[in-house]
């Protein structure tokens, strides 16, 4: 006997649901890679090679990481001072360049910090320039941007459509600008960056401006770790304003922007999804994802098809210098509310099956009535 139409529909729906529901579970794509004592702080996505580029805090080298975790040394810059760290990376896609923020903390043997922006050609893997980042007031790498002399920290970098780079100073709370040729200046020392209270009891209270992105609308967005604020910065004159968010981005670190305009901000504990409908006068945190605090996510990037990835570099272990580690990871993130969309499709499927079953039953009823009349 042939199976009924209703049974066939039920079987089809059952198979569909069993395929859809497991896909709603959080099976995050984890890319594990190995590099002894790298403790990476920064990474970015290279769309030409389809690989991630990772920068460490203990070695003056940059790694290329494939989707399968295959690791290759992209370049090793022996001209950099010892103990230098790559704190920020971005790819200048139009010019096929990698831009890297380099910082070395002061030590008893080298009391002056070192801050610079390097540009590397991704085809030849040769350095194009290495420009020290100084304070314009005294041309000294010890930035006297406050009453107390504090060392600058070149933390993160972004690039605009003309190849100009913008670098945040996390200690001095200002933004450098570097033109395509590698000539540096200070873009913004806006007082807005110092207009919000800082909780001095938190361990990151000395870390100011951190992650930075250039938007397709032609301005910068930057986040501040010790206040949780986001700022909108004019690239022409450096004027800045606070973006009015519905909540603070606690301990904000790296950030990235998707092609749909959504900004993602990473911290040690959470990944924030932020959007704006008015060119970032205001913004809304519409989703958050809890992160592995022990892994200490410090950077976020956008890969193919707007996929969001965070880097677990275990940098606190590296800072404490009391641990050896060989394995690190890059993890794909997915918005939590996407599961709701999947269940919506399931409900629509049930409705469609019910409608088709109803039509089938009505057609059979009409056919039976026609037979009786005949």
Short mmCIF file of N, CA and C in Angstrom, two decimals, residues 64-161:
data_model
loop_
_atom_site.label_atom_id
_atom_site.label_comp_id
_atom_site.label_asym_id
_atom_site.label_seq_id
_atom_site.Cartn_x
_atom_site.Cartn_y
_atom_site.Cartn_z
N UNK A 64 51.10 33.55 9.58
CA UNK A 64 49.93 33.37 8.72
C UNK A 64 49.25 32.07 9.15
N UNK A 65 47.96 32.16 9.47
CA UNK A 65 47.22 31.01 9.98
C UNK A 65 46.09 30.68 9.01
N UNK A 66 46.07 29.44 8.52
CA UNK A 66 45.01 29.04 7.60
C UNK A 66 43.75 28.66 8.38
N UNK A 67 42.67 28.45 7.64
CA UNK A 67 41.40 28.05 8.25
C UNK A 67 41.52 26.71 8.97
N UNK A 68 42.48 25.90 8.55
CA UNK A 68 42.69 24.59 9.17
C UNK A 68 43.73 24.64 10.30
N UNK A 69 44.27 25.81 10.59
CA UNK A 69 45.25 25.94 11.65
C UNK A 69 46.68 25.73 11.21
N UNK A 70 46.91 25.65 9.88
CA UNK A 70 48.27 25.51 9.39
C UNK A 70 49.00 26.83 9.58
N UNK A 71 50.16 26.77 10.22
CA UNK A 71 50.89 27.97 10.62
C UNK A 71 52.16 28.14 9.80
N UNK A 72 52.36 29.37 9.31
CA UNK A 72 53.56 29.71 8.55
C UNK A 72 54.06 31.06 9.03
N UNK A 73 55.37 31.21 9.13
CA UNK A 73 55.94 32.52 9.46
C UNK A 73 55.84 33.43 8.25
N UNK A 74 55.02 34.46 8.37
CA UNK A 74 54.85 35.39 7.26
C UNK A 74 56.08 36.26 7.10
N UNK A 75 56.58 36.77 8.18
CA UNK A 75 57.82 37.55 8.16
C UNK A 75 58.37 37.68 9.57
N UNK A 76 59.66 37.91 9.64
CA UNK A 76 60.34 38.14 10.91
C UNK A 76 61.19 39.39 10.75
N UNK A 77 60.89 40.41 11.55
CA UNK A 77 61.57 41.71 11.42
C UNK A 77 62.65 41.82 12.50
N UNK A 78 63.87 41.52 12.12
CA UNK A 78 64.98 41.52 13.07
C UNK A 78 65.47 42.92 13.42
N UNK A 79 64.97 43.94 12.70
CA UNK A 79 65.37 45.31 13.00
C UNK A 79 64.60 45.90 14.19
N UNK A 80 63.55 45.23 14.60
CA UNK A 80 62.77 45.75 15.72
C UNK A 80 63.51 45.53 17.03
N UNK A 81 63.30 46.42 18.01
CA UNK A 81 63.94 46.23 19.31
C UNK A 81 63.50 44.92 19.95
N UNK A 82 64.38 44.32 20.73
CA UNK A 82 64.02 43.11 21.44
C UNK A 82 62.84 43.32 22.36
N UNK A 83 62.05 42.28 22.55
CA UNK A 83 60.86 42.33 23.39
C UNK A 83 59.77 43.25 22.86
N UNK A 84 59.82 43.57 21.58
CA UNK A 84 58.75 44.35 20.97
C UNK A 84 57.50 43.48 20.79
N UNK A 85 56.35 44.13 20.83
CA UNK A 85 55.07 43.44 20.65
C UNK A 85 54.30 44.05 19.50
N UNK A 86 53.58 43.20 18.75
CA UNK A 86 52.64 43.68 17.74
C UNK A 86 51.28 43.82 18.41
N UNK A 87 50.90 45.05 18.75
CA UNK A 87 49.66 45.26 19.50
C UNK A 87 48.45 45.45 18.60
N UNK A 88 48.66 45.88 17.37
CA UNK A 88 47.54 46.10 16.46
C UNK A 88 47.93 45.82 15.03
N UNK A 89 47.01 45.21 14.27
CA UNK A 89 47.27 44.88 12.87
C UNK A 89 46.05 45.22 12.03
N UNK A 90 46.27 45.64 10.79
CA UNK A 90 45.19 45.78 9.83
C UNK A 90 45.77 45.65 8.42
N UNK A 91 44.94 45.18 7.50
CA UNK A 91 45.36 45.03 6.11
C UNK A 91 44.83 46.21 5.30
N UNK A 92 45.73 46.89 4.60
CA UNK A 92 45.37 47.93 3.63
C UNK A 92 45.08 47.21 2.32
N UNK A 93 43.80 46.88 2.09
CA UNK A 93 43.43 46.01 0.98
C UNK A 93 43.72 46.62 -0.38
N UNK A 94 43.53 47.92 -0.50
CA UNK A 94 43.74 48.56 -1.80
C UNK A 94 45.20 48.52 -2.22
N UNK A 95 46.09 48.57 -1.25
CA UNK A 95 47.52 48.63 -1.56
C UNK A 95 48.27 47.36 -1.16
N UNK A 96 47.54 46.35 -0.74
CA UNK A 96 48.11 45.05 -0.37
C UNK A 96 49.26 45.21 0.63
N UNK A 97 48.99 46.02 1.66
CA UNK A 97 49.98 46.25 2.71
C UNK A 97 49.43 45.79 4.05
N UNK A 98 50.33 45.38 4.91
CA UNK A 98 49.98 45.11 6.29
C UNK A 98 50.53 46.24 7.15
N UNK A 99 49.68 46.84 7.98
CA UNK A 99 50.10 47.89 8.90
C UNK A 99 50.12 47.32 10.31
N UNK A 100 51.19 47.58 11.04
CA UNK A 100 51.40 46.96 12.35
C UNK A 100 51.82 47.99 13.39
N UNK A 101 51.09 48.04 14.50
CA UNK A 101 51.49 48.84 15.66
C UNK A 101 52.51 48.07 16.47
N UNK A 102 53.62 48.71 16.76
CA UNK A 102 54.71 48.04 17.50
C UNK A 102 54.99 48.82 18.77
N UNK A 103 55.08 48.10 19.88
CA UNK A 103 55.34 48.73 21.17
C UNK A 103 56.30 47.88 21.98
N UNK A 104 57.22 48.57 22.64
CA UNK A 104 58.09 47.90 23.60
C UNK A 104 58.02 48.65 24.91
N UNK A 105 57.71 47.92 25.98
CA UNK A 105 57.60 48.57 27.28
C UNK A 105 58.99 48.91 27.81
N UNK A 106 59.08 49.94 28.66
CA UNK A 106 60.38 50.30 29.24
C UNK A 106 60.91 49.17 30.14
N UNK A 107 62.20 49.01 30.13
CA UNK A 107 62.87 48.02 30.99
C UNK A 107 64.05 48.71 31.68
N UNK A 108 64.60 48.10 32.70
CA UNK A 108 65.78 48.72 33.36
C UNK A 108 66.93 48.97 32.40
N UNK A 109 67.10 48.10 31.43
CA UNK A 109 68.19 48.29 30.47
C UNK A 109 67.81 49.22 29.33
N UNK A 110 66.49 49.33 29.04
CA UNK A 110 66.00 50.23 27.99
C UNK A 110 64.86 51.05 28.58
N UNK A 111 65.15 52.12 29.32
CA UNK A 111 64.12 52.86 30.06
C UNK A 111 63.12 53.60 29.20
N UNK A 112 63.45 53.85 27.93
CA UNK A 112 62.53 54.55 27.04
C UNK A 112 61.67 53.54 26.28
N UNK A 113 60.36 53.79 26.24
CA UNK A 113 59.51 52.89 25.46
C UNK A 113 59.73 53.12 23.97
N UNK A 114 59.31 52.17 23.18
CA UNK A 114 59.41 52.29 21.73
C UNK A 114 58.03 52.11 21.14
N UNK A 115 57.62 53.07 20.30
CA UNK A 115 56.34 53.00 19.60
C UNK A 115 56.56 53.33 18.14
N UNK A 116 55.98 52.54 17.27
CA UNK A 116 56.17 52.77 15.85
C UNK A 116 55.03 52.13 15.07
N UNK A 117 54.89 52.58 13.84
CA UNK A 117 53.99 51.92 12.89
C UNK A 117 54.83 51.41 11.74
N UNK A 118 54.68 50.14 11.43
CA UNK A 118 55.40 49.53 10.32
C UNK A 118 54.42 49.17 9.22
N UNK A 119 54.88 49.28 7.98
CA UNK A 119 54.10 48.84 6.83
C UNK A 119 54.90 47.78 6.09
N UNK A 120 54.24 46.68 5.76
CA UNK A 120 54.88 45.56 5.06
C UNK A 120 54.11 45.25 3.78
N UNK A 121 54.86 45.04 2.70
CA UNK A 121 54.25 44.61 1.44
C UNK A 121 53.89 43.13 1.56
N UNK A 122 52.63 42.79 1.36
CA UNK A 122 52.21 41.41 1.57
C UNK A 122 52.63 40.47 0.44
N UNK A 123 53.00 41.02 -0.70
CA UNK A 123 53.47 40.18 -1.80
C UNK A 123 54.94 39.82 -1.62
N UNK A 124 55.76 40.84 -1.43
CA UNK A 124 57.20 40.61 -1.29
C UNK A 124 57.60 40.28 0.15
N UNK A 125 56.70 40.61 1.10
CA UNK A 125 56.95 40.43 2.53
C UNK A 125 58.11 41.29 3.03
N UNK A 126 58.33 42.38 2.35
CA UNK A 126 59.38 43.31 2.77
C UNK A 126 58.77 44.52 3.45
N UNK A 127 59.54 45.08 4.39
CA UNK A 127 59.06 46.26 5.08
C UNK A 127 59.16 47.48 4.18
N UNK A 128 58.10 48.28 4.17
CA UNK A 128 58.07 49.51 3.37
C UNK A 128 58.60 50.68 4.19
N UNK A 129 58.13 50.80 5.42
CA UNK A 129 58.66 51.83 6.33
C UNK A 129 58.46 51.39 7.77
N UNK A 130 59.22 52.01 8.64
CA UNK A 130 59.07 51.85 10.08
C UNK A 130 59.19 53.25 10.67
N UNK A 131 58.07 53.83 11.07
CA UNK A 131 58.04 55.22 11.52
C UNK A 131 57.80 55.29 13.02
N UNK A 132 58.72 55.88 13.78
CA UNK A 132 58.49 56.07 15.21
C UNK A 132 57.29 56.98 15.44
N UNK A 133 56.53 56.69 16.47
CA UNK A 133 55.37 57.51 16.84
C UNK A 133 55.75 58.33 18.06
N UNK A 134 55.82 59.65 17.85
CA UNK A 134 56.32 60.57 18.88
C UNK A 134 55.23 61.54 19.28
N UNK A 135 55.55 62.34 20.29
CA UNK A 135 54.68 63.43 20.70
C UNK A 135 55.18 64.70 20.01
N UNK A 136 54.29 65.37 19.31
CA UNK A 136 54.70 66.56 18.55
C UNK A 136 55.22 67.68 19.42
N UNK A 137 54.85 67.69 20.70
CA UNK A 137 55.25 68.82 21.55
C UNK A 137 56.75 68.85 21.80
N UNK A 138 57.37 67.67 21.89
CA UNK A 138 58.79 67.68 22.21
C UNK A 138 59.59 66.68 21.38
N UNK A 139 58.89 66.02 20.42
CA UNK A 139 59.55 65.04 19.56
C UNK A 139 60.32 64.00 20.36
N UNK A 140 59.72 63.60 21.47
CA UNK A 140 60.33 62.60 22.34
C UNK A 140 59.36 61.44 22.50
N UNK A 141 59.83 60.22 22.40
CA UNK A 141 58.90 59.10 22.54
C UNK A 141 58.27 58.99 23.92
N UNK A 142 58.79 59.73 24.90
CA UNK A 142 58.11 59.83 26.18
C UNK A 142 57.05 60.92 26.03
N UNK A 143 55.79 60.52 25.89
CA UNK A 143 54.73 61.48 25.55
C UNK A 143 54.30 62.27 26.77
N UNK A 144 54.51 63.58 26.75
CA UNK A 144 54.10 64.43 27.86
C UNK A 144 52.70 64.98 27.58
N UNK A 145 51.74 64.08 27.55
CA UNK A 145 50.38 64.50 27.21
C UNK A 145 49.55 64.77 28.45
N UNK A 146 50.09 64.52 29.63
CA UNK A 146 49.40 64.86 30.87
C UNK A 146 50.41 65.55 31.77
N UNK A 147 49.95 65.99 32.92
CA UNK A 147 50.87 66.66 33.84
C UNK A 147 51.97 65.71 34.31
N UNK A 148 51.61 64.43 34.43
CA UNK A 148 52.60 63.43 34.79
C UNK A 148 53.14 62.80 33.53
N UNK A 149 54.46 62.68 33.42
CA UNK A 149 55.06 62.07 32.24
C UNK A 149 54.75 60.58 32.24
N UNK A 150 54.10 60.13 31.18
CA UNK A 150 53.71 58.73 31.06
C UNK A 150 54.10 58.24 29.68
N UNK A 151 54.54 57.01 29.58
CA UNK A 151 54.93 56.48 28.27
C UNK A 151 53.74 56.25 27.37
N UNK A 152 53.91 56.53 26.10
CA UNK A 152 52.85 56.28 25.12
C UNK A 152 52.76 54.78 24.84
N UNK A 153 51.57 54.35 24.39
CA UNK A 153 51.37 52.96 23.98
C UNK A 153 50.62 52.96 22.67
N UNK A 154 51.31 52.67 21.58
CA UNK A 154 50.67 52.54 20.27
C UNK A 154 49.92 51.22 20.26
N UNK A 155 48.58 51.29 20.28
CA UNK A 155 47.79 50.09 20.57
C UNK A 155 47.13 49.48 19.35
N UNK A 156 46.32 50.25 18.62
CA UNK A 156 45.58 49.67 17.51
C UNK A 156 45.65 50.59 16.31
N UNK A 157 45.35 50.04 15.13
CA UNK A 157 45.49 50.78 13.89
C UNK A 157 44.36 50.45 12.94
N UNK A 158 43.96 51.45 12.16
CA UNK A 158 43.01 51.25 11.07
C UNK A 158 43.49 52.06 9.88
N UNK A 159 42.88 51.86 8.72
CA UNK A 159 43.34 52.52 7.50
C UNK A 159 42.13 52.98 6.70
N UNK A 160 42.28 54.15 6.05
CA UNK A 160 41.17 54.65 5.24
C UNK A 160 41.37 54.30 3.77
N UNK A 161 40.47 54.76 2.92
CA UNK A 161 40.49 54.37 1.51
C UNK A 161 41.65 54.98 0.74
#
